[in-house]
């Protein structure tokens, strides 16, 4: 023991002469910029996907309704409420938040005697720190899921511009699983899908590589998965919560992947289609398009005897006679239809109701009728010159191509229309021109400017890749004809397409004109319906809507209780809407036929 | 070794292994409990002591007051959800848990983390070591009645927590090392603020030198007390400073190099006297080494660049079937996670190997024999144990 050891501890007394250092001001303390304090949620950005709730291992988050926040297509209307008795401030919820709406403030302290106030809805229950600029944010280049879509293998322009081979090649197993892995299972898409398909469930089945389960989920709501897996308008993808930090999920391609994996022979076993109870009631379906096929499928599953009457020689409606083969080849379409027929659905082709058989007769022979006859009459712009024999309707040409008939293909063609039908005919004609002339000479013109053209973006891009010239924002004025020969289309600058109320009412600038040279013109500006088969007697009893469409209820039942109507003729615009209508109609018919009276 | 037998008669007789033969019926012994609610106990643990006079004849350790079942909880959590859980296993130095868990998942999933993340993790672990030692040093001196050192070291520890707050947004639970990388690199101006903090710590350590290590009271009470026989190191599985102070150069940083330690310049610190004083002094040198290592890391580490690997969707993350043992050197020695996965989204079994189990249970029971009851607190502190990691 040294004397020093006795004395030196007293050096601590030197601190008596120092300022007291350690005390930091706890009230005004500024926490670090990255401080993980109470949450802040931007109510306008949050979509109520609930992914924050899924990741929280403390179950601190509940998704709850909030006053003033409406449920919309892309917003569940719920918002996270956080219980700070459970939260451990790990910020995993912030990291995974699909929209980036959820952050944390750097508020250092908050004291209250009421424990209840420590459970609140950040953003909705205003807090003093809501306006703070600092606090934990999801770091850049740091993601807890893959934000990028797995690219779809496609044919290059030079490999496809002469042929009708399907452009999209489909995912491999690895690609499909990688894409399916991105889904956070928020389910926002389900409400948007017209058929309310079990999207997160079938995607989960892809992830588990359980194709049988996946197929079962598909058929619960959609008996045309091969078709929809290729050409669906995929509204679901427009609301997918993955789109906020990256690309939305390829929901459509995953559906296609599933349907492509399972061979038709296994369908019956997987879908347990044998042995459902047969009823002795009969239902007639008019039209073998997606609407009719869907109704037939679900009616057959309910045990009804179904007769489908179709005017054309083959089933599929517009999906066969409208959509070109390079988007939807016939084999997958036939696969879907084959399965429906295998359930005992009888199809009568080349049988136009109203001509070959009357609706009265169908009514007399069946207990109920479902009509989904689609829109098969082409509409004309009716500008001068449209009565020329080399002015065609897009859907007429597309039908002829499907039928294998020769169609007119001029060297220079103008297509009028900015929707997908216009793209389909332009791209079909481009392929035929390439074969015939070795080059493409197509100008596609639309009223709409490119940003509001109704066609899908990828259609526009791919059309350009196939050497189609796109001229948006012009209104057709007249077709110039010299010596009975078409010389081209005169157009005016279109200033706007819709009026303030969103009604179709185009305005033009008479001074800005243009001329597109052509020796053939194709109109693709929409289709009309032909429901003359209803006849006068029934027609009188049939209630119509303001838009002069047949009025139906939620189960597609018209004012004639035995007549159900759906698909394009009641306002649908795509296959999936028609399919959903068919499903609803089948339920409605079942309800109607089992009525207790 | 301070041979207690010199100062008292030879009662009670001893077993060959050095334990006392005790007959409670003889009424010559008293049984008392120390803890779990006792400042002289590290955390929620208790000692069941049989004493004769003021000497401990037998010591039984009791744990279970803090059992939160982490290992079991992890079996019910997705891998990403285990990340905010594991830090709680050792409160004063949570980062070793984070590192071991993240490295486990990365190894089993085959994920390579970016270079900057590896440096960042090394920095955090060294900061964590320094912070934890500072707190411990205060506890050690407090156990011998020298409260003032605890106030100083806790002050500088608080400065370290400020630095952690800057990096991660958290003071105690940093949660900065999710599987896949880190949540960010050092913020702007961090190096200067860190340097200032390190200087302050060095100043305080000088004061600690005069007040604690050159202190007659501390020396009288700690020199010769709590001797760990080098032969016990393998017998009990002793690691870390407890082993190094007995002259056994065990250090995972050197023995099983991980992260960026192979690129840092340092030697394993050892000592020979193996008593409480030596162990405390060795930890003081560890503090200075950590300060040096932090400086080295800050010079060498990249300040920009990728810090997170590309991750699959963590909500459905399934880790291939496998097993692994990941270790690191924490303040108290070898800290390891033995993990078995079955290909599902949840760990099948996790076993956390903290040094406290061996040090606080088996070793403490052996070492308490013949020591004075006034010294049990100092003795226990000198083994540097954290009950939560015993009761994972
Ligand atoms: C060129 C083109 C491309 C398209 N691309 C897409 C696309 O990519 N994605 C998408 O989702 N949708 C697309 N659509 C729309 C889609 O094809 C239709 O919305 C869908 O087919 C409507 O189904 P439906 O059952 O109501 O009618 P339809 O498919 O039109 O089927 C009606 C059926 O009824 C038959 N029929 C009509 N009248 C009678 C009668 N009196 N007696 C017996 N049978 C009759 C018709 O011959 C036809 O087969 C496209 C349409 C066209 C024209
Ligand atoms: S910070 Fe962590 S514990 Fe708190 S609500 Fe978010 S995920 Fe849950
Ligand atoms: S993850 Fe984000 S967007 Fe989704 S509900 Fe939570 S806060 Fe809102």
PDB file of N, CA and C in Angstrom, chain A residues 227-308:
ATOM      1  N   UNK A 227     -57.341 -17.204 -70.928  1.00  0.00           N
ATOM      2  CA  UNK A 227     -57.676 -15.981 -71.660  1.00  0.00           C
ATOM      3  C   UNK A 227     -57.260 -14.766 -70.840  1.00  0.00           C
ATOM      4  N   UNK A 228     -57.743 -14.718 -69.605  1.00  0.00           N
ATOM      5  CA  UNK A 228     -57.463 -13.536 -68.789  1.00  0.00           C
ATOM      6  C   UNK A 228     -55.987 -13.424 -68.442  1.00  0.00           C
ATOM      7  N   UNK A 229     -55.320 -14.567 -68.321  1.00  0.00           N
ATOM      8  CA  UNK A 229     -53.885 -14.533 -68.042  1.00  0.00           C
ATOM      9  C   UNK A 229     -53.100 -13.915 -69.188  1.00  0.00           C
ATOM     10  N   UNK A 230     -53.777 -13.732 -70.340  1.00  0.00           N
ATOM     11  CA  UNK A 230     -53.082 -13.134 -71.480  1.00  0.00           C
ATOM     12  C   UNK A 230     -53.588 -11.740 -71.829  1.00  0.00           C
ATOM     13  N   UNK A 231     -54.905 -11.589 -71.840  1.00  0.00           N
ATOM     14  CA  UNK A 231     -55.419 -10.330 -72.386  1.00  0.00           C
ATOM     15  C   UNK A 231     -56.225  -9.502 -71.386  1.00  0.00           C
ATOM     16  N   UNK A 232     -56.236  -9.925 -70.131  1.00  0.00           N
ATOM     17  CA  UNK A 232     -57.055  -9.172 -69.187  1.00  0.00           C
ATOM     18  C   UNK A 232     -56.575  -7.714 -69.121  1.00  0.00           C
ATOM     19  N   UNK A 233     -57.503  -6.828 -68.908  1.00  0.00           N
ATOM     20  CA  UNK A 233     -57.153  -5.409 -68.808  1.00  0.00           C
ATOM     21  C   UNK A 233     -56.438  -5.098 -67.482  1.00  0.00           C
ATOM     22  N   UNK A 234     -56.276  -6.083 -66.666  1.00  0.00           N
ATOM     23  CA  UNK A 234     -55.554  -6.047 -65.382  1.00  0.00           C
ATOM     24  C   UNK A 234     -55.708  -4.732 -64.605  1.00  0.00           C
ATOM     25  N   UNK A 235     -56.934  -4.406 -64.296  1.00  0.00           N
ATOM     26  CA  UNK A 235     -57.185  -3.211 -63.466  1.00  0.00           C
ATOM     27  C   UNK A 235     -56.570  -3.391 -62.085  1.00  0.00           C
ATOM     28  N   UNK A 236     -56.486  -4.647 -61.651  1.00  0.00           N
ATOM     29  CA  UNK A 236     -55.870  -4.961 -60.363  1.00  0.00           C
ATOM     30  C   UNK A 236     -54.484  -4.330 -60.268  1.00  0.00           C
ATOM     31  N   UNK A 237     -53.731  -4.390 -61.366  1.00  0.00           N
ATOM     32  CA  UNK A 237     -52.348  -3.897 -61.312  1.00  0.00           C
ATOM     33  C   UNK A 237     -52.281  -2.380 -61.144  1.00  0.00           C
ATOM     34  N   UNK A 238     -53.370  -1.702 -61.515  1.00  0.00           N
ATOM     35  CA  UNK A 238     -53.336  -0.243 -61.384  1.00  0.00           C
ATOM     36  C   UNK A 238     -53.462   0.196 -59.925  1.00  0.00           C
ATOM     37  N   UNK A 239     -53.898  -0.709 -59.055  1.00  0.00           N
ATOM     38  CA  UNK A 239     -54.018  -0.316 -57.643  1.00  0.00           C
ATOM     39  C   UNK A 239     -53.009  -1.043 -56.761  1.00  0.00           C
ATOM     40  N   UNK A 240     -52.210  -1.925 -57.353  1.00  0.00           N
ATOM     41  CA  UNK A 240     -51.261  -2.733 -56.576  1.00  0.00           C
ATOM     42  C   UNK A 240     -50.362  -1.833 -55.719  1.00  0.00           C
ATOM     43  N   UNK A 241     -50.225  -2.180 -54.467  1.00  0.00           N
ATOM     44  CA  UNK A 241     -49.455  -1.301 -53.582  1.00  0.00           C
ATOM     45  C   UNK A 241     -47.957  -1.326 -53.892  1.00  0.00           C
ATOM     46  N   UNK A 242     -47.541  -2.273 -54.698  1.00  0.00           N
ATOM     47  CA  UNK A 242     -46.123  -2.309 -55.088  1.00  0.00           C
ATOM     48  C   UNK A 242     -45.748  -1.149 -56.014  1.00  0.00           C
ATOM     49  N   UNK A 243     -46.751  -0.514 -56.625  1.00  0.00           N
ATOM     50  CA  UNK A 243     -46.431   0.504 -57.629  1.00  0.00           C
ATOM     51  C   UNK A 243     -45.838   1.769 -57.003  1.00  0.00           C
ATOM     52  N   UNK A 244     -46.007   1.964 -55.695  1.00  0.00           N
ATOM     53  CA  UNK A 244     -45.593   3.247 -55.131  1.00  0.00           C
ATOM     54  C   UNK A 244     -44.083   3.373 -54.990  1.00  0.00           C
ATOM     55  N   UNK A 245     -43.414   2.248 -54.727  1.00  0.00           N
ATOM     56  CA  UNK A 245     -41.952   2.332 -54.645  1.00  0.00           C
ATOM     57  C   UNK A 245     -41.300   1.752 -55.881  1.00  0.00           C
ATOM     58  N   UNK A 246     -42.089   1.083 -56.719  1.00  0.00           N
ATOM     59  CA  UNK A 246     -41.500   0.460 -57.906  1.00  0.00           C
ATOM     60  C   UNK A 246     -42.588   0.064 -58.873  1.00  0.00           C
ATOM     61  N   UNK A 247     -42.490  -1.146 -59.411  1.00  0.00           N
ATOM     62  CA  UNK A 247     -43.474  -1.596 -60.393  1.00  0.00           C
ATOM     63  C   UNK A 247     -44.570  -2.392 -59.696  1.00  0.00           C
ATOM     64  N   UNK A 248     -45.812  -2.248 -60.201  1.00  0.00           N
ATOM     65  CA  UNK A 248     -46.862  -3.112 -59.666  1.00  0.00           C
ATOM     66  C   UNK A 248     -46.566  -4.565 -60.022  1.00  0.00           C
ATOM     67  N   UNK A 249     -47.146  -5.464 -59.289  1.00  0.00           N
ATOM     68  CA  UNK A 249     -46.941  -6.878 -59.551  1.00  0.00           C
ATOM     69  C   UNK A 249     -47.499  -7.265 -60.917  1.00  0.00           C
ATOM     70  N   UNK A 250     -46.899  -8.256 -61.546  1.00  0.00           N
ATOM     71  CA  UNK A 250     -47.426  -8.784 -62.817  1.00  0.00           C
ATOM     72  C   UNK A 250     -48.523  -9.787 -62.507  1.00  0.00           C
ATOM     73  N   UNK A 251     -49.631  -9.284 -62.056  1.00  0.00           N
ATOM     74  CA  UNK A 251     -50.699 -10.192 -61.620  1.00  0.00           C
ATOM     75  C   UNK A 251     -51.198 -11.024 -62.804  1.00  0.00           C
ATOM     76  N   UNK A 252     -51.372 -10.329 -63.938  1.00  0.00           N
ATOM     77  CA  UNK A 252     -51.910 -11.035 -65.108  1.00  0.00           C
ATOM     78  C   UNK A 252     -50.979 -12.158 -65.546  1.00  0.00           C
ATOM     79  N   UNK A 253     -49.678 -11.879 -65.584  1.00  0.00           N
ATOM     80  CA  UNK A 253     -48.755 -12.917 -66.070  1.00  0.00           C
ATOM     81  C   UNK A 253     -48.687 -14.086 -65.095  1.00  0.00           C
ATOM     82  N   UNK A 254     -48.911 -13.831 -63.828  1.00  0.00           N
ATOM     83  CA  UNK A 254     -48.886 -14.944 -62.873  1.00  0.00           C
ATOM     84  C   UNK A 254     -50.107 -15.837 -63.077  1.00  0.00           C
ATOM     85  N   UNK A 255     -51.218 -15.203 -63.416  1.00  0.00           N
ATOM     86  CA  UNK A 255     -52.428 -15.993 -63.695  1.00  0.00           C
ATOM     87  C   UNK A 255     -52.179 -16.884 -64.909  1.00  0.00           C
ATOM     88  N   UNK A 256     -51.603 -16.292 -65.930  1.00  0.00           N
ATOM     89  CA  UNK A 256     -51.272 -17.057 -67.127  1.00  0.00           C
ATOM     90  C   UNK A 256     -50.334 -18.210 -66.785  1.00  0.00           C
ATOM     91  N   UNK A 257     -49.343 -17.906 -65.941  1.00  0.00           N
ATOM     92  CA  UNK A 257     -48.374 -18.941 -65.558  1.00  0.00           C
ATOM     93  C   UNK A 257     -49.089 -20.146 -64.946  1.00  0.00           C
ATOM     94  N   UNK A 258     -50.012 -19.875 -64.050  1.00  0.00           N
ATOM     95  CA  UNK A 258     -50.728 -20.971 -63.375  1.00  0.00           C
ATOM     96  C   UNK A 258     -51.483 -21.810 -64.404  1.00  0.00           C
ATOM     97  N   UNK A 259     -52.297 -21.111 -65.219  1.00  0.00           N
ATOM     98  CA  UNK A 259     -53.133 -21.845 -66.163  1.00  0.00           C
ATOM     99  C   UNK A 259     -52.267 -22.644 -67.135  1.00  0.00           C
ATOM    100  N   UNK A 260     -51.113 -22.107 -67.504  1.00  0.00           N
ATOM    101  CA  UNK A 260     -50.237 -22.809 -68.439  1.00  0.00           C
ATOM    102  C   UNK A 260     -49.608 -24.052 -67.825  1.00  0.00           C
ATOM    103  N   UNK A 261     -49.475 -24.064 -66.500  1.00  0.00           N
ATOM    104  CA  UNK A 261     -48.763 -25.177 -65.875  1.00  0.00           C
ATOM    105  C   UNK A 261     -49.587 -26.456 -65.796  1.00  0.00           C
ATOM    106  N   UNK A 262     -50.914 -26.299 -65.662  1.00  0.00           N
ATOM    107  CA  UNK A 262     -51.724 -27.489 -65.372  1.00  0.00           C
ATOM    108  C   UNK A 262     -52.313 -28.033 -66.673  1.00  0.00           C
ATOM    109  N   UNK A 263     -52.054 -29.309 -66.984  1.00  0.00           N
ATOM    110  CA  UNK A 263     -52.638 -29.871 -68.201  1.00  0.00           C
ATOM    111  C   UNK A 263     -54.152 -30.075 -68.048  1.00  0.00           C
ATOM    112  N   UNK A 264     -54.859 -29.918 -69.156  1.00  0.00           N
ATOM    113  CA  UNK A 264     -56.323 -29.992 -69.139  1.00  0.00           C
ATOM    114  C   UNK A 264     -56.824 -31.300 -68.530  1.00  0.00           C
ATOM    115  N   UNK A 265     -56.114 -32.391 -68.797  1.00  0.00           N
ATOM    116  CA  UNK A 265     -56.571 -33.693 -68.303  1.00  0.00           C
ATOM    117  C   UNK A 265     -56.715 -33.710 -66.782  1.00  0.00           C
ATOM    118  N   UNK A 266     -55.945 -32.849 -66.111  1.00  0.00           N
ATOM    119  CA  UNK A 266     -55.979 -32.904 -64.639  1.00  0.00           C
ATOM    120  C   UNK A 266     -57.031 -31.981 -64.035  1.00  0.00           C
ATOM    121  N   UNK A 267     -57.639 -31.136 -64.872  1.00  0.00           N
ATOM    122  CA  UNK A 267     -58.567 -30.132 -64.346  1.00  0.00           C
ATOM    123  C   UNK A 267     -59.694 -30.751 -63.510  1.00  0.00           C
ATOM    124  N   UNK A 268     -60.331 -31.791 -64.084  1.00  0.00           N
ATOM    125  CA  UNK A 268     -61.525 -32.339 -63.422  1.00  0.00           C
ATOM    126  C   UNK A 268     -61.196 -32.846 -62.030  1.00  0.00           C
ATOM    127  N   UNK A 269     -60.042 -33.505 -61.949  1.00  0.00           N
ATOM    128  CA  UNK A 269     -59.652 -34.069 -60.661  1.00  0.00           C
ATOM    129  C   UNK A 269     -59.348 -32.933 -59.670  1.00  0.00           C
ATOM    130  N   UNK A 270     -58.569 -31.948 -60.154  1.00  0.00           N
ATOM    131  CA  UNK A 270     -58.162 -30.864 -59.262  1.00  0.00           C
ATOM    132  C   UNK A 270     -59.372 -30.041 -58.821  1.00  0.00           C
ATOM    133  N   UNK A 271     -60.265 -29.786 -59.756  1.00  0.00           N
ATOM    134  CA  UNK A 271     -61.398 -28.912 -59.432  1.00  0.00           C
ATOM    135  C   UNK A 271     -62.590 -29.702 -58.895  1.00  0.00           C
ATOM    136  N   UNK A 272     -62.377 -30.999 -58.693  1.00  0.00           N
ATOM    137  CA  UNK A 272     -63.416 -31.868 -58.139  1.00  0.00           C
ATOM    138  C   UNK A 272     -64.739 -31.658 -58.864  1.00  0.00           C
ATOM    139  N   UNK A 273     -64.661 -31.717 -60.204  1.00  0.00           N
ATOM    140  CA  UNK A 273     -65.838 -31.369 -60.992  1.00  0.00           C
ATOM    141  C   UNK A 273     -66.787 -32.546 -61.182  1.00  0.00           C
ATOM    142  N   UNK A 274     -66.349 -33.752 -60.856  1.00  0.00           N
ATOM    143  CA  UNK A 274     -67.257 -34.887 -61.019  1.00  0.00           C
ATOM    144  C   UNK A 274     -68.206 -34.958 -59.845  1.00  0.00           C
ATOM    145  N   UNK A 275     -69.378 -35.349 -60.148  1.00  0.00           N
ATOM    146  CA  UNK A 275     -70.301 -35.703 -59.074  1.00  0.00           C
ATOM    147  C   UNK A 275     -71.053 -34.557 -58.445  1.00  0.00           C
ATOM    148  N   UNK A 276     -71.170 -33.380 -59.125  1.00  0.00           N
ATOM    149  CA  UNK A 276     -72.075 -32.430 -58.500  1.00  0.00           C
ATOM    150  C   UNK A 276     -73.510 -32.775 -58.853  1.00  0.00           C
ATOM    151  N   UNK A 277     -74.369 -32.434 -57.975  1.00  0.00           N
ATOM    152  CA  UNK A 277     -75.756 -32.879 -58.068  1.00  0.00           C
ATOM    153  C   UNK A 277     -76.428 -32.292 -59.311  1.00  0.00           C
ATOM    154  N   UNK A 278     -77.006 -33.145 -60.135  1.00  0.00           N
ATOM    155  CA  UNK A 278     -77.674 -32.673 -61.349  1.00  0.00           C
ATOM    156  C   UNK A 278     -79.098 -32.238 -61.030  1.00  0.00           C
ATOM    157  N   UNK A 279     -79.471 -31.078 -61.568  1.00  0.00           N
ATOM    158  CA  UNK A 279     -80.844 -30.626 -61.400  1.00  0.00           C
ATOM    159  C   UNK A 279     -81.562 -30.853 -62.731  1.00  0.00           C
ATOM    160  N   UNK A 280     -82.878 -30.902 -62.711  1.00  0.00           N
ATOM    161  CA  UNK A 280     -83.544 -31.137 -63.999  1.00  0.00           C
ATOM    162  C   UNK A 280     -83.988 -29.833 -64.654  1.00  0.00           C
ATOM    163  N   UNK A 281     -83.443 -28.726 -64.190  1.00  0.00           N
ATOM    164  CA  UNK A 281     -83.821 -27.461 -64.796  1.00  0.00           C
ATOM    165  C   UNK A 281     -82.841 -27.102 -65.904  1.00  0.00           C
ATOM    166  N   UNK A 282     -83.353 -26.379 -66.899  1.00  0.00           N
ATOM    167  CA  UNK A 282     -82.530 -26.047 -68.057  1.00  0.00           C
ATOM    168  C   UNK A 282     -82.348 -24.532 -68.192  1.00  0.00           C
ATOM    169  N   UNK A 283     -81.164 -24.162 -68.592  1.00  0.00           N
ATOM    170  CA  UNK A 283     -80.903 -22.748 -68.803  1.00  0.00           C
ATOM    171  C   UNK A 283     -80.318 -22.567 -70.202  1.00  0.00           C
ATOM    172  N   UNK A 284     -80.817 -21.558 -70.925  1.00  0.00           N
ATOM    173  CA  UNK A 284     -80.261 -21.237 -72.238  1.00  0.00           C
ATOM    174  C   UNK A 284     -79.319 -20.052 -72.092  1.00  0.00           C
ATOM    175  N   UNK A 285     -78.194 -20.137 -72.782  1.00  0.00           N
ATOM    176  CA  UNK A 285     -77.245 -19.021 -72.783  1.00  0.00           C
ATOM    177  C   UNK A 285     -77.101 -18.549 -74.227  1.00  0.00           C
ATOM    178  N   UNK A 286     -77.277 -17.253 -74.447  1.00  0.00           N
ATOM    179  CA  UNK A 286     -77.125 -16.731 -75.810  1.00  0.00           C
ATOM    180  C   UNK A 286     -75.765 -16.055 -75.919  1.00  0.00           C
ATOM    181  N   UNK A 287     -74.948 -16.606 -76.791  1.00  0.00           N
ATOM    182  CA  UNK A 287     -73.620 -16.032 -76.998  1.00  0.00           C
ATOM    183  C   UNK A 287     -72.570 -16.823 -76.240  1.00  0.00           C
ATOM    184  N   UNK A 288     -71.562 -17.298 -76.997  1.00  0.00           N
ATOM    185  CA  UNK A 288     -70.494 -18.070 -76.360  1.00  0.00           C
ATOM    186  C   UNK A 288     -69.249 -17.208 -76.176  1.00  0.00           C
ATOM    187  N   UNK A 289     -69.458 -15.945 -75.814  1.00  0.00           N
ATOM    188  CA  UNK A 289     -68.328 -15.087 -75.452  1.00  0.00           C
ATOM    189  C   UNK A 289     -67.988 -15.321 -73.988  1.00  0.00           C
ATOM    190  N   UNK A 290     -67.069 -14.543 -73.443  1.00  0.00           N
ATOM    191  CA  UNK A 290     -66.669 -14.732 -72.050  1.00  0.00           C
ATOM    192  C   UNK A 290     -67.854 -14.714 -71.089  1.00  0.00           C
ATOM    193  N   UNK A 291     -68.826 -13.839 -71.327  1.00  0.00           N
ATOM    194  CA  UNK A 291     -69.992 -13.755 -70.441  1.00  0.00           C
ATOM    195  C   UNK A 291     -70.776 -15.045 -70.459  1.00  0.00           C
ATOM    196  N   UNK A 292     -71.112 -15.493 -71.658  1.00  0.00           N
ATOM    197  CA  UNK A 292     -71.894 -16.706 -71.798  1.00  0.00           C
ATOM    198  C   UNK A 292     -71.155 -17.923 -71.261  1.00  0.00           C
ATOM    199  N   UNK A 293     -69.864 -18.021 -71.576  1.00  0.00           N
ATOM    200  CA  UNK A 293     -69.074 -19.174 -71.136  1.00  0.00           C
ATOM    201  C   UNK A 293     -68.978 -19.226 -69.615  1.00  0.00           C
ATOM    202  N   UNK A 294     -68.794 -18.064 -69.030  1.00  0.00           N
ATOM    203  CA  UNK A 294     -68.680 -18.010 -67.574  1.00  0.00           C
ATOM    204  C   UNK A 294     -69.986 -18.442 -66.919  1.00  0.00           C
ATOM    205  N   UNK A 295     -71.104 -17.919 -67.441  1.00  0.00           N
ATOM    206  CA  UNK A 295     -72.408 -18.307 -66.883  1.00  0.00           C
ATOM    207  C   UNK A 295     -72.601 -19.800 -67.050  1.00  0.00           C
ATOM    208  N   UNK A 296     -72.260 -20.316 -68.238  1.00  0.00           N
ATOM    209  CA  UNK A 296     -72.447 -21.741 -68.502  1.00  0.00           C
ATOM    210  C   UNK A 296     -71.634 -22.573 -67.506  1.00  0.00           C
ATOM    211  N   UNK A 297     -70.394 -22.149 -67.243  1.00  0.00           N
ATOM    212  CA  UNK A 297     -69.541 -22.895 -66.324  1.00  0.00           C
ATOM    213  C   UNK A 297     -70.155 -22.955 -64.917  1.00  0.00           C
ATOM    214  N   UNK A 298     -70.533 -21.809 -64.411  1.00  0.00           N
ATOM    215  CA  UNK A 298     -71.033 -21.810 -63.029  1.00  0.00           C
ATOM    216  C   UNK A 298     -72.405 -22.461 -62.931  1.00  0.00           C
ATOM    217  N   UNK A 299     -73.216 -22.332 -63.995  1.00  0.00           N
ATOM    218  CA  UNK A 299     -74.515 -23.009 -63.981  1.00  0.00           C
ATOM    219  C   UNK A 299     -74.308 -24.522 -64.011  1.00  0.00           C
ATOM    220  N   UNK A 300     -73.363 -24.991 -64.832  1.00  0.00           N
ATOM    221  CA  UNK A 300     -73.087 -26.425 -64.885  1.00  0.00           C
ATOM    222  C   UNK A 300     -72.615 -26.921 -63.524  1.00  0.00           C
ATOM    223  N   UNK A 301     -71.793 -26.095 -62.871  1.00  0.00           N
ATOM    224  CA  UNK A 301     -71.325 -26.478 -61.532  1.00  0.00           C
ATOM    225  C   UNK A 301     -72.455 -26.546 -60.518  1.00  0.00           C
ATOM    226  N   UNK A 302     -73.488 -25.768 -60.777  1.00  0.00           N
ATOM    227  CA  UNK A 302     -74.634 -25.800 -59.865  1.00  0.00           C
ATOM    228  C   UNK A 302     -75.599 -26.926 -60.246  1.00  0.00           C
ATOM    229  N   UNK A 303     -75.292 -27.643 -61.320  1.00  0.00           N
ATOM    230  CA  UNK A 303     -76.096 -28.804 -61.688  1.00  0.00           C
ATOM    231  C   UNK A 303     -77.151 -28.542 -62.746  1.00  0.00           C
ATOM    232  N   UNK A 304     -77.149 -27.352 -63.349  1.00  0.00           N
ATOM    233  CA  UNK A 304     -78.160 -27.064 -64.373  1.00  0.00           C
ATOM    234  C   UNK A 304     -77.738 -27.642 -65.711  1.00  0.00           C
ATOM    235  N   UNK A 305     -78.764 -27.953 -66.538  1.00  0.00           N
ATOM    236  CA  UNK A 305     -78.463 -28.360 -67.907  1.00  0.00           C
ATOM    237  C   UNK A 305     -78.400 -27.097 -68.755  1.00  0.00           C
ATOM    238  N   UNK A 306     -77.296 -26.913 -69.422  1.00  0.00           N
ATOM    239  CA  UNK A 306     -77.059 -25.633 -70.087  1.00  0.00           C
ATOM    240  C   UNK A 306     -76.945 -25.832 -71.595  1.00  0.00           C
ATOM    241  N   UNK A 307     -77.695 -25.024 -72.343  1.00  0.00           N
ATOM    242  CA  UNK A 307     -77.567 -24.975 -73.797  1.00  0.00           C
ATOM    243  C   UNK A 307     -77.045 -23.607 -74.183  1.00  0.00           C
ATOM    244  N   UNK A 308     -75.938 -23.595 -74.917  1.00  0.00           N
ATOM    245  CA  UNK A 308     -75.393 -22.321 -75.367  1.00  0.00           C
ATOM    246  C   UNK A 308     -75.698 -22.176 -76.856  1.00  0.00           C
TER     247      UNK A 308
END
